[in-house]
Amino acid sequence: MIRHVLSLAVFGGIALSPVGFTGSSLCSATAGPRPALLEWVRFPPTHVEVWVFEEINRERVRRGMRPLVWDELLAEIAREHSRDMAARQFFGHITPEGRDVEARLRPRGITRYRMVAENLALTFDPISPVSTTIHQWMMSPGHKRNILGPFRYTGVGVAISARGAYYITQVFLDR
């Protein structure tokens, strides 16, 4: 008999997996006799990107500032950095090869601008990765300065690592 098991862990993660019970052991109904691996339900990276963008603009508007404008090229650059960090398991504004945000902008044709800044986040929070990230950024003077800075354009990129961590990059730019 196959049953769908919905489990709610103490810390709020929800997992759904088809499993079959054989005696006292748990086995996967679709993968044969090996133990079932329950997969965490994660928000898609594109949804997290939009939610971060919206929350950052709420923070700005709440303080009487104009909202930032979404820039798809900046979002692509941010996504590439998040994917790189997730794939190579590093976390930082500078890649292992020494490339910073400005070095990542130049090959994409962005060479003239007044200011550029970048916020990074790494969170394992499966329930509210956006609110956790925004809260942490707003509690950090440097990140908050970027969020409330004199920028006009932004892009957000999110990647999820094999371990389930959200890598979030936000690039701010003013031309």
GROMACS .gro file of N, CA and C in nm:
model
  525
    1MET      N    1   0.084  -0.117   0.000
    1MET     CA    2   0.000   0.000   0.000
    1MET      C    3   0.089   0.124   0.000
    2ILE      N    4   0.056   0.221  -0.082
    2ILE     CA    5   0.131   0.346  -0.089
    2ILE      C    6   0.054   0.454  -0.015
    3ARG      N    7   0.123   0.526   0.068
    3ARG     CA    8   0.062   0.639   0.138
    3ARG      C    9   0.145   0.763   0.111
    4HIS      N   10   0.079   0.877   0.104
    4HIS     CA   11   0.150   1.003   0.095
    4HIS      C   12   0.165   1.055   0.237
    5VAL      N   13   0.288   1.079   0.275
    5VAL     CA   14   0.315   1.122   0.410
    5VAL      C   15   0.348   1.270   0.410
    6LEU      N   16   0.277   1.345   0.490
    6LEU     CA   17   0.304   1.487   0.507
    6LEU      C   18   0.358   1.503   0.648
    7SER      N   19   0.482   1.549   0.657
    7SER     CA   20   0.539   1.565   0.790
    7SER      C   21   0.573   1.710   0.815
    8LEU      N   22   0.552   1.752   0.937
    8LEU     CA   23   0.582   1.888   0.978
    8LEU      C   24   0.687   1.878   1.087
    9ALA      N   25   0.807   1.924   1.055
    9ALA     CA   26   0.915   1.918   1.153
    9ALA      C   27   0.895   2.025   1.258
   10VAL      N   28   0.962   2.010   1.370
   10VAL     CA   29   0.948   2.102   1.482
   10VAL      C   30   0.978   2.246   1.440
   11PHE      N   31   1.075   2.264   1.350
   11PHE     CA   32   1.112   2.399   1.311
   11PHE      C   33   1.035   2.447   1.189
   12GLY      N   34   0.930   2.379   1.148
   12GLY     CA   35   0.838   2.432   1.049
   12GLY      C   36   0.856   2.388   0.907
   13GLY      N   37   0.953   2.306   0.874
   13GLY     CA   38   0.970   2.263   0.736
   13GLY      C   39   0.866   2.160   0.699
   14ILE      N   40   0.816   2.165   0.579
   14ILE     CA   41   0.715   2.069   0.535
   14ILE      C   42   0.776   1.983   0.426
   15ALA      N   43   0.757   1.854   0.436
   15ALA     CA   44   0.807   1.762   0.335
   15ALA      C   45   0.694   1.672   0.291
   16LEU      N   46   0.692   1.638   0.163
   16LEU     CA   47   0.590   1.549   0.110
   16LEU      C   48   0.661   1.446   0.024
   17SER      N   49   0.636   1.320   0.052
   17SER     CA   50   0.702   1.214  -0.023
   17SER      C   51   0.613   1.091  -0.025
   18PRO      N   52   0.601   1.026  -0.142
   18PRO     CA   53   0.526   0.900  -0.144
   18PRO      C   54   0.613   0.791  -0.083
   19VAL      N   55   0.564   0.724   0.018
   19VAL     CA   56   0.641   0.619   0.080
   19VAL      C   57   0.554   0.499   0.106
   20GLY      N   58   0.614   0.384   0.111
   20GLY     CA   59   0.544   0.262   0.145
   20GLY      C   60   0.600   0.209   0.276
   21PHE      N   61   0.517   0.149   0.357
   21PHE     CA   62   0.561   0.094   0.483
   21PHE      C   63   0.574  -0.056   0.467
   22THR      N   64   0.689  -0.111   0.500
   22THR     CA   65   0.708  -0.256   0.498
   22THR      C   66   0.756  -0.297   0.636
   23GLY      N   67   0.671  -0.355   0.710
   23GLY     CA   68   0.706  -0.389   0.848
   23GLY      C   69   0.733  -0.262   0.926
   24SER      N   70   0.848  -0.257   0.991
   24SER     CA   71   0.881  -0.138   1.069
   24SER      C   72   0.975  -0.045   0.995
   25SER      N   73   1.010  -0.078   0.871
   25SER     CA   74   1.104   0.009   0.798
   25SER      C   75   1.029   0.095   0.697
   26LEU      N   76   1.089   0.203   0.661
   26LEU     CA   77   1.031   0.297   0.566
   26LEU      C   78   1.108   0.283   0.435
   27CYS      N   79   1.039   0.264   0.325
   27CYS     CA   80   1.109   0.256   0.198
   27CYS      C   81   1.035   0.339   0.094
   28SER      N   82   1.106   0.381  -0.007
   28SER     CA   83   1.047   0.463  -0.112
   28SER      C   84   0.959   0.378  -0.201
   29ALA      N   85   0.842   0.428  -0.231
   29ALA     CA   86   0.748   0.353  -0.316
   29ALA      C   87   0.792   0.353  -0.461
   30THR      N   88   0.874   0.449  -0.500
   30THR     CA   89   0.913   0.459  -0.640
   30THR      C   90   1.059   0.424  -0.663
   31ALA      N   91   1.140   0.422  -0.561
   31ALA     CA   92   1.283   0.403  -0.580
   31ALA      C   93   1.332   0.267  -0.533
   32GLY      N   94   1.243   0.176  -0.502
   32GLY     CA   95   1.286   0.044  -0.460
   32GLY      C   96   1.312   0.036  -0.311
   33PRO      N   97   1.397  -0.056  -0.270
   33PRO     CA   98   1.413  -0.085  -0.129
   33PRO      C   99   1.499   0.013  -0.048
   34ARG      N  100   1.564   0.110  -0.110
   34ARG     CA  101   1.647   0.201  -0.029
   34ARG      C  102   1.559   0.297   0.052
   35PRO      N  103   1.613   0.352   0.160
   35PRO     CA  104   1.533   0.442   0.244
   35PRO      C  105   1.487   0.565   0.167
   36ALA      N  106   1.368   0.610   0.200
   36ALA     CA  107   1.312   0.728   0.135
   36ALA      C  108   1.383   0.853   0.183
   37LEU      N  109   1.407   0.944   0.093
   37LEU     CA  110   1.463   1.075   0.127
   37LEU      C  111   1.353   1.177   0.111
   38LEU      N  112   1.319   1.243   0.218
   38LEU     CA  113   1.214   1.344   0.211
   38LEU      C  114   1.275   1.474   0.162
   39GLU      N  115   1.214   1.531   0.063
   39GLU     CA  116   1.263   1.655   0.004
   39GLU      C  117   1.192   1.774   0.067
   40TRP      N  118   1.268   1.875   0.107
   40TRP     CA  119   1.209   1.998   0.158
   40TRP      C  120   1.143   2.072   0.045
   41VAL      N  121   1.033   2.130   0.074
   41VAL     CA  122   0.965   2.214  -0.023
   41VAL      C  123   1.033   2.350  -0.020
   42ARG      N  124   1.086   2.395  -0.131
   42ARG     CA  125   1.158   2.522  -0.140
   42ARG      C  126   1.083   2.614  -0.234
   43PHE      N  127   1.091   2.744  -0.205
   43PHE     CA  128   1.034   2.842  -0.296
   43PHE      C  129   1.124   2.850  -0.419
   44PRO      N  130   1.068   2.863  -0.539
   44PRO     CA  131   1.150   2.876  -0.659
   44PRO      C  132   1.234   3.005  -0.652
   45PRO      N  133   1.358   2.999  -0.700
   45PRO     CA  134   1.445   3.117  -0.695
   45PRO      C  135   1.382   3.242  -0.756
   46THR      N  136   1.309   3.228  -0.867
   46THR     CA  137   1.250   3.347  -0.930
   46THR      C  138   1.148   3.415  -0.839
   47HIS      N  139   1.074   3.335  -0.762
   47HIS     CA  140   0.978   3.394  -0.668
   47HIS      C  141   1.051   3.469  -0.557
   48VAL      N  142   1.158   3.411  -0.506
   48VAL     CA  143   1.235   3.475  -0.400
   48VAL      C  144   1.296   3.606  -0.451
   49GLU      N  145   1.341   3.607  -0.575
   49GLU     CA  146   1.397   3.730  -0.633
   49GLU      C  147   1.294   3.843  -0.632
   50VAL      N  148   1.174   3.813  -0.679
   50VAL     CA  149   1.069   3.915  -0.684
   50VAL      C  150   1.031   3.961  -0.543
   51TRP      N  151   1.022   3.867  -0.450
   51TRP     CA  152   0.983   3.903  -0.313
   51TRP      C  153   1.089   3.990  -0.247
   52VAL      N  154   1.217   3.961  -0.270
   52VAL     CA  155   1.324   4.046  -0.214
   52VAL      C  156   1.311   4.186  -0.272
   53PHE      N  157   1.296   4.195  -0.403
   53PHE     CA  158   1.280   4.324  -0.470
   53PHE      C  159   1.164   4.404  -0.411
   54GLU      N  160   1.049   4.338  -0.394
   54GLU     CA  161   0.931   4.405  -0.340
   54GLU      C  162   0.953   4.451  -0.196
   55GLU      N  163   1.015   4.367  -0.115
   55GLU     CA  164   1.038   4.403   0.026
   55GLU      C  165   1.138   4.517   0.039
   56ILE      N  166   1.240   4.518  -0.044
   56ILE     CA  167   1.338   4.628  -0.042
   56ILE      C  168   1.267   4.758  -0.078
   57ASN      N  169   1.182   4.754  -0.178
   57ASN     CA  170   1.108   4.875  -0.215
   57ASN      C  171   1.011   4.919  -0.105
   58ARG      N  172   0.952   4.824  -0.033
   58ARG     CA  173   0.866   4.861   0.080
   58ARG      C  174   0.947   4.935   0.187
   59GLU      N  175   1.068   4.887   0.213
   59GLU     CA  176   1.155   4.954   0.311
   59GLU      C  177   1.186   5.097   0.266
   60ARG      N  178   1.211   5.115   0.138
   60ARG     CA  179   1.244   5.248   0.085
   60ARG      C  180   1.122   5.341   0.091
   61VAL      N  181   1.008   5.292   0.044
   61VAL     CA  182   0.886   5.374   0.040
   61VAL      C  183   0.843   5.411   0.182
   62ARG      N  184   0.857   5.319   0.275
   62ARG     CA  185   0.823   5.344   0.415
   62ARG      C  186   0.900   5.464   0.472
   63ARG      N  187   1.016   5.490   0.414
   63ARG     CA  188   1.101   5.601   0.459
   63ARG      C  189   1.095   5.722   0.366
   64GLY      N  190   0.995   5.723   0.280
   64GLY     CA  191   0.976   5.837   0.191
   64GLY      C  192   1.069   5.841   0.071
   65MET      N  193   1.130   5.729   0.039
   65MET     CA  194   1.222   5.722  -0.076
   65MET      C  195   1.151   5.663  -0.197
   66ARG      N  196   1.201   5.694  -0.315
   66ARG     CA  197   1.142   5.634  -0.434
   66ARG      C  198   1.186   5.489  -0.446
   67PRO      N  199   1.098   5.406  -0.502
   67PRO     CA  200   1.135   5.265  -0.518
   67PRO      C  201   1.243   5.247  -0.624
   68LEU      N  202   1.315   5.138  -0.612
   68LEU     CA  203   1.416   5.104  -0.711
   68LEU      C  204   1.347   5.047  -0.835
   69VAL      N  205   1.415   5.058  -0.948
   69VAL     CA  206   1.365   5.006  -1.075
   69VAL      C  207   1.438   4.874  -1.103
   70TRP      N  208   1.360   4.771  -1.138
   70TRP     CA  209   1.417   4.640  -1.172
   70TRP      C  210   1.496   4.652  -1.302
   71ASP      N  211   1.617   4.598  -1.302
   71ASP     CA  212   1.702   4.595  -1.421
   71ASP      C  213   1.738   4.448  -1.447
   72GLU      N  214   1.690   4.394  -1.556
   72GLU     CA  215   1.708   4.251  -1.584
   72GLU      C  216   1.854   4.214  -1.603
   73LEU      N  217   1.936   4.301  -1.661
   73LEU     CA  218   2.078   4.270  -1.677
   73LEU      C  219   2.146   4.260  -1.541
   74LEU      N  220   2.113   4.351  -1.450
   74LEU     CA  221   2.168   4.341  -1.314
   74LEU      C  222   2.121   4.213  -1.246
   75ALA      N  223   1.997   4.174  -1.271
   75ALA     CA  224   1.945   4.049  -1.213
   75ALA      C  225   2.021   3.929  -1.268
   76GLU      N  226   2.051   3.929  -1.397
   76GLU     CA  227   2.129   3.819  -1.456
   76GLU      C  228   2.268   3.810  -1.394
   77ILE      N  229   2.330   3.925  -1.373
   77ILE     CA  230   2.464   3.929  -1.311
   77ILE      C  231   2.455   3.878  -1.168
   78ALA      N  232   2.352   3.918  -1.096
   78ALA     CA  233   2.331   3.873  -0.958
   78ALA      C  234   2.305   3.722  -0.955
   79ARG      N  235   2.224   3.672  -1.048
   79ARG     CA  236   2.194   3.527  -1.055
   79ARG      C  237   2.322   3.447  -1.079
   80GLU      N  238   2.404   3.496  -1.172
   80GLU     CA  239   2.528   3.426  -1.203
   80GLU      C  240   2.616   3.416  -1.079
   81HIS      N  241   2.624   3.525  -1.002
   81HIS     CA  242   2.707   3.522  -0.882
   81HIS      C  243   2.648   3.427  -0.778
   82SER      N  244   2.517   3.430  -0.759
   82SER     CA  245   2.453   3.338  -0.664
   82SER      C  246   2.474   3.193  -0.706
   83ARG      N  247   2.458   3.164  -0.834
   83ARG     CA  248   2.478   3.027  -0.883
   83ARG      C  249   2.622   2.982  -0.863
   84ASP      N  250   2.716   3.074  -0.889
   84ASP     CA  251   2.858   3.042  -0.872
   84ASP      C  252   2.887   3.011  -0.725
   85MET      N  253   2.837   3.094  -0.634
   85MET     CA  254   2.860   3.069  -0.492
   85MET      C  255   2.800   2.936  -0.449
   86ALA      N  256   2.677   2.907  -0.493
   86ALA     CA  257   2.610   2.783  -0.456
   86ALA      C  258   2.684   2.661  -0.511
   87ALA      N  259   2.727   2.669  -0.636
   87ALA     CA  260   2.793   2.555  -0.700
   87ALA      C  261   2.932   2.529  -0.640
   88ARG      N  262   3.005   2.637  -0.613
   88ARG     CA  263   3.143   2.619  -0.564
   88ARG      C  264   3.154   2.631  -0.412
   89GLN      N  265   3.041   2.647  -0.346
   89GLN     CA  266   3.035   2.649  -0.200
   89GLN      C  267   3.128   2.753  -0.138
   90PHE      N  268   3.117   2.877  -0.188
   90PHE     CA  269   3.185   2.988  -0.123
   90PHE      C  270   3.082   3.097  -0.102
   91PHE      N  271   3.114   3.191  -0.016
   91PHE     CA  272   3.022   3.300   0.010
   91PHE      C  273   3.103   3.428   0.026
   92GLY      N  274   3.086   3.520  -0.068
   92GLY     CA  275   3.160   3.644  -0.058
   92GLY      C  276   3.139   3.734  -0.178
   93HIS      N  277   3.172   3.860  -0.161
   93HIS     CA  278   3.160   3.958  -0.268
   93HIS      C  279   3.268   3.937  -0.374
   94ILE      N  280   3.375   3.871  -0.337
   94ILE     CA  281   3.487   3.848  -0.428
   94ILE      C  282   3.498   3.698  -0.454
   95THR      N  283   3.503   3.660  -0.581
   95THR     CA  284   3.514   3.518  -0.617
   95THR      C  285   3.653   3.466  -0.580
   96PRO      N  286   3.671   3.335  -0.578
   96PRO     CA  287   3.804   3.281  -0.550
   96PRO      C  288   3.912   3.332  -0.647
   97GLU      N  289   3.869   3.374  -0.765
   97GLU     CA  290   3.965   3.429  -0.863
   97GLU      C  291   3.990   3.578  -0.842
   98GLY      N  292   3.923   3.639  -0.746
   98GLY     CA  293   3.945   3.780  -0.716
   98GLY      C  294   3.853   3.877  -0.789
   99ARG      N  295   3.744   3.829  -0.848
   99ARG     CA  296   3.652   3.916  -0.921
   99ARG      C  297   3.546   3.972  -0.827
  100ASP      N  298   3.535   4.106  -0.823
  100ASP     CA  299   3.432   4.171  -0.742
  100ASP      C  300   3.315   4.211  -0.832
  101VAL      N  301   3.218   4.282  -0.774
  101VAL     CA  302   3.098   4.317  -0.850
  101VAL      C  303   3.133   4.400  -0.974
  102GLU      N  304   3.225   4.492  -0.964
  102GLU     CA  305   3.261   4.572  -1.082
  102GLU      C  306   3.322   4.486  -1.192
  103ALA      N  307   3.403   4.389  -1.155
  103ALA     CA  308   3.462   4.299  -1.253
  103ALA      C  309   3.355   4.209  -1.316
  104ARG      N  310   3.245   4.185  -1.246
  104ARG     CA  311   3.136   4.105  -1.304
  104ARG      C  312   3.046   4.189  -1.394
  105LEU      N  313   3.045   4.321  -1.373
  105LEU     CA  314   2.964   4.411  -1.457
  105LEU      C  315   3.028   4.435  -1.594
  106ARG      N  316   3.159   4.458  -1.595
  106ARG     CA  317   3.229   4.498  -1.718
  106ARG      C  318   3.207   4.404  -1.837
  107PRO      N  319   3.223   4.273  -1.822
  107PRO     CA  320   3.202   4.185  -1.938
  107PRO      C  321   3.060   4.189  -1.994
  108ARG      N  322   2.966   4.238  -1.915
  108ARG     CA  323   2.826   4.247  -1.959
  108ARG      C  324   2.795   4.384  -2.017
  109GLY      N  325   2.899   4.467  -2.035
  109GLY     CA  326   2.882   4.597  -2.099
  109GLY      C  327   2.846   4.711  -2.006
  110ILE      N  328   2.845   4.689  -1.877
  110ILE     CA  329   2.815   4.797  -1.783
  110ILE      C  330   2.948   4.854  -1.735
  111THR      N  331   2.986   4.966  -1.794
  111THR     CA  332   3.114   5.027  -1.761
  111THR      C  333   3.101   5.171  -1.712
  112ARG      N  334   2.986   5.233  -1.737
  112ARG     CA  335   2.967   5.373  -1.696
  112ARG      C  336   2.852   5.381  -1.596
  113TYR      N  337   2.884   5.422  -1.476
  113TYR     CA  338   2.785   5.438  -1.371
  113TYR      C  339   2.846   5.526  -1.262
  114ARG      N  340   2.760   5.585  -1.182
  114ARG     CA  341   2.806   5.670  -1.072
  114ARG      C  342   2.844   5.587  -0.951
  115MET      N  343   2.758   5.490  -0.917
  115MET     CA  344   2.779   5.408  -0.797
  115MET      C  345   2.728   5.267  -0.820
  116VAL      N  346   2.792   5.173  -0.752
  116VAL     CA  347   2.745   5.035  -0.754
  116VAL      C  348   2.769   4.976  -0.616
  117ALA      N  349   2.680   4.890  -0.573
  117ALA     CA  350   2.694   4.821  -0.445
  117ALA      C  351   2.629   4.684  -0.457
  118GLU      N  352   2.657   4.600  -0.360
  118GLU     CA  353   2.606   4.463  -0.364
  118GLU      C  354   2.576   4.415  -0.222
  119ASN      N  355   2.461   4.352  -0.204
  119ASN     CA  356   2.427   4.284  -0.079
  119ASN      C  357   2.421   4.135  -0.106
  120LEU      N  358   2.471   4.056  -0.012
  120LEU     CA  359   2.467   3.910  -0.021
  120LEU      C  360   2.399   3.853   0.102
  121ALA      N  361   2.333   3.741   0.083
  121ALA     CA  362   2.276   3.668   0.196
  121ALA      C  363   2.288   3.519   0.169
  122LEU      N  364   2.301   3.445   0.276
  122LEU     CA  365   2.303   3.299   0.271
  122LEU      C  366   2.213   3.253   0.383
  123THR      N  367   2.104   3.185   0.348
  123THR     CA  368   2.010   3.140   0.451
  123THR      C  369   1.961   3.000   0.421
  124PHE      N  370   1.944   2.923   0.527
  124PHE     CA  371   1.887   2.789   0.517
  124PHE      C  372   1.739   2.790   0.557
  125ASP      N  373   1.682   2.907   0.581
  125ASP     CA  374   1.545   2.919   0.629
  125ASP      C  375   1.447   2.876   0.520
  126PRO      N  376   1.381   2.759   0.535
  126PRO     CA  377   1.289   2.713   0.431
  126PRO      C  378   1.151   2.778   0.438
  127ILE      N  379   1.120   2.842   0.550
  127ILE     CA  380   0.986   2.896   0.571
  127ILE      C  381   0.976   3.041   0.525
  128SER      N  382   1.069   3.124   0.567
  128SER     CA  383   1.063   3.266   0.529
  128SER      C  384   1.202   3.320   0.497
  129PRO      N  385   1.261   3.271   0.388
  129PRO     CA  386   1.396   3.317   0.354
  129PRO      C  387   1.404   3.466   0.324
  130VAL      N  388   1.296   3.524   0.273
  130VAL     CA  389   1.297   3.666   0.237
  130VAL      C  390   1.293   3.753   0.361
  131SER      N  391   1.199   3.727   0.451
  131SER     CA  392   1.191   3.812   0.571
  131SER      C  393   1.315   3.797   0.657
  132THR      N  394   1.372   3.677   0.663
  132THR     CA  395   1.496   3.657   0.737
  132THR      C  396   1.607   3.741   0.676
  133THR      N  397   1.619   3.736   0.545
  133THR     CA  398   1.724   3.811   0.475
  133THR      C  399   1.705   3.961   0.492
  134ILE      N  400   1.586   4.011   0.470
  134ILE     CA  401   1.562   4.156   0.481
  134ILE      C  402   1.589   4.203   0.624
  135HIS      N  403   1.544   4.127   0.721
  135HIS     CA  404   1.569   4.163   0.861
  135HIS      C  405   1.719   4.172   0.890
  136GLN      N  406   1.793   4.072   0.846
  136GLN     CA  407   1.938   4.072   0.870
  136GLN      C  408   2.005   4.189   0.799
  137TRP      N  409   1.964   4.216   0.675
  137TRP     CA  410   2.022   4.330   0.603
  137TRP      C  411   1.991   4.462   0.672
  138MET      N  412   1.868   4.478   0.718
  138MET     CA  413   1.830   4.605   0.781
  138MET      C  414   1.896   4.624   0.918
  139MET      N  415   1.941   4.516   0.980
  139MET     CA  416   2.013   4.525   1.107
  139MET      C  417   2.162   4.549   1.088
  140SER      N  418   2.210   4.538   0.966
  140SER     CA  419   2.351   4.558   0.934
  140SER      C  420   2.369   4.697   0.874
  141PRO      N  421   2.451   4.783   0.935
  141PRO     CA  422   2.466   4.920   0.883
  141PRO      C  423   2.508   4.926   0.736
  142GLY      N  424   2.599   4.844   0.693
  142GLY     CA  425   2.644   4.847   0.554
  142GLY      C  426   2.537   4.804   0.455
  143HIS      N  427   2.468   4.696   0.487
  143HIS     CA  428   2.361   4.648   0.399
  143HIS      C  429   2.246   4.748   0.395
  144LYS      N  430   2.212   4.801   0.511
  144LYS     CA  431   2.104   4.899   0.519
  144LYS      C  432   2.139   5.024   0.438
  145ARG      N  433   2.265   5.065   0.445
  145ARG     CA  434   2.310   5.182   0.367
  145ARG      C  435   2.290   5.158   0.217
  146ASN      N  436   2.316   5.037   0.171
  146ASN     CA  437   2.293   5.005   0.030
  146ASN      C  438   2.145   5.009  -0.004
  147ILE      N  439   2.063   4.947   0.081
  147ILE     CA  440   1.919   4.942   0.057
  147ILE      C  441   1.859   5.082   0.050
  148LEU      N  442   1.903   5.169   0.138
  148LEU     CA  443   1.848   5.305   0.146
  148LEU      C  444   1.935   5.408   0.074
  149GLY      N  445   2.031   5.360  -0.003
  149GLY     CA  446   2.125   5.449  -0.071
  149GLY      C  447   2.066   5.518  -0.192
  150PRO      N  448   2.144   5.608  -0.252
  150PRO     CA  449   2.098   5.688  -0.365
  150PRO      C  450   2.105   5.612  -0.498
  151PHE      N  451   2.054   5.492  -0.498
  151PHE     CA  452   2.055   5.410  -0.619
  151PHE      C  453   1.920   5.419  -0.689
  152ARG      N  454   1.920   5.390  -0.817
  152ARG     CA  455   1.797   5.394  -0.896
  152ARG      C  456   1.759   5.255  -0.947
  153TYR      N  457   1.859   5.172  -0.976
  153TYR     CA  458   1.836   5.042  -1.039
  153TYR      C  459   1.885   4.928  -0.950
  154THR      N  460   1.819   4.813  -0.964
  154THR     CA  461   1.862   4.695  -0.890
  154THR      C  462   1.825   4.569  -0.965
  155GLY      N  463   1.892   4.464  -0.929
  155GLY     CA  464   1.860   4.330  -0.978
  155GLY      C  465   1.890   4.232  -0.867
  156VAL      N  466   1.807   4.130  -0.854
  156VAL     CA  467   1.824   4.029  -0.750
  156VAL      C  468   1.839   3.894  -0.817
  157GLY      N  469   1.934   3.815  -0.768
  157GLY     CA  470   1.955   3.680  -0.820
  157GLY      C  471   1.961   3.581  -0.706
  158VAL      N  472   1.892   3.469  -0.721
  158VAL     CA  473   1.886   3.367  -0.616
  158VAL      C  474   1.922   3.231  -0.675
  159ALA      N  475   1.997   3.155  -0.599
  159ALA     CA  476   2.027   3.016  -0.634
  159ALA      C  477   2.010   2.932  -0.508
  160ILE      N  478   1.973   2.807  -0.528
  160ILE     CA  479   1.960   2.714  -0.416
  160ILE      C  480   2.067   2.607  -0.430
  161SER      N  481   2.147   2.590  -0.326
  161SER     CA  482   2.256   2.492  -0.330
  161SER      C  483   2.201   2.350  -0.317
  162ALA      N  484   2.287   2.255  -0.340
  162ALA     CA  485   2.249   2.114  -0.326
  162ALA      C  486   2.206   2.082  -0.184
  163ARG      N  487   2.255   2.157  -0.087
  163ARG     CA  488   2.218   2.137   0.054
  163ARG      C  489   2.092   2.213   0.093
  164GLY      N  490   2.035   2.288  -0.001
  164GLY     CA  491   1.910   2.359   0.026
  164GLY      C  492   1.926   2.502   0.074
  165ALA      N  493   2.046   2.556   0.072
  165ALA     CA  494   2.068   2.694   0.114
  165ALA      C  495   2.032   2.790   0.002
  166TYR      N  496   1.971   2.902   0.039
  166TYR     CA  497   1.943   3.009  -0.056
  166TYR      C  498   2.064   3.103  -0.058
  167TYR      N  499   2.122   3.125  -0.174
  167TYR     CA  500   2.225   3.225  -0.195
  167TYR      C  501   2.156   3.341  -0.265
  168ILE      N  502   2.158   3.458  -0.203
  168ILE     CA  503   2.087   3.575  -0.254
  168ILE      C  504   2.187   3.687  -0.280
  169THR      N  505   2.184   3.741  -0.401
  169THR     CA  506   2.268   3.854  -0.438
  169THR      C  507   2.178   3.965  -0.488
  170GLN      N  508   2.201   4.086  -0.438
  170GLN     CA  509   2.130   4.205  -0.489
  170GLN      C  510   2.235   4.306  -0.529
  171VAL      N  511   2.226   4.350  -0.656
  171VAL     CA  512   2.317   4.453  -0.709
  171VAL      C  513   2.239   4.583  -0.719
  172PHE      N  514   2.297   4.692  -0.670
  172PHE     CA  515   2.240   4.827  -0.675
  172PHE      C  516   2.326   4.910  -0.767
  173LEU      N  517   2.263   4.994  -0.850
  173LEU     CA  518   2.340   5.076  -0.944
  173LEU      C  519   2.272   5.210  -0.966
  174ASP      N  520   2.355   5.311  -0.983
  174ASP     CA  521   2.303   5.442  -1.023
  174ASP      C  522   2.388   5.490  -1.139
  175ARG      N  523   2.323   5.535  -1.245
  175ARG     CA  524   2.395   5.581  -1.365
  175ARG      C  525   2.413   5.730  -1.362
   0.00000   0.00000   0.00000
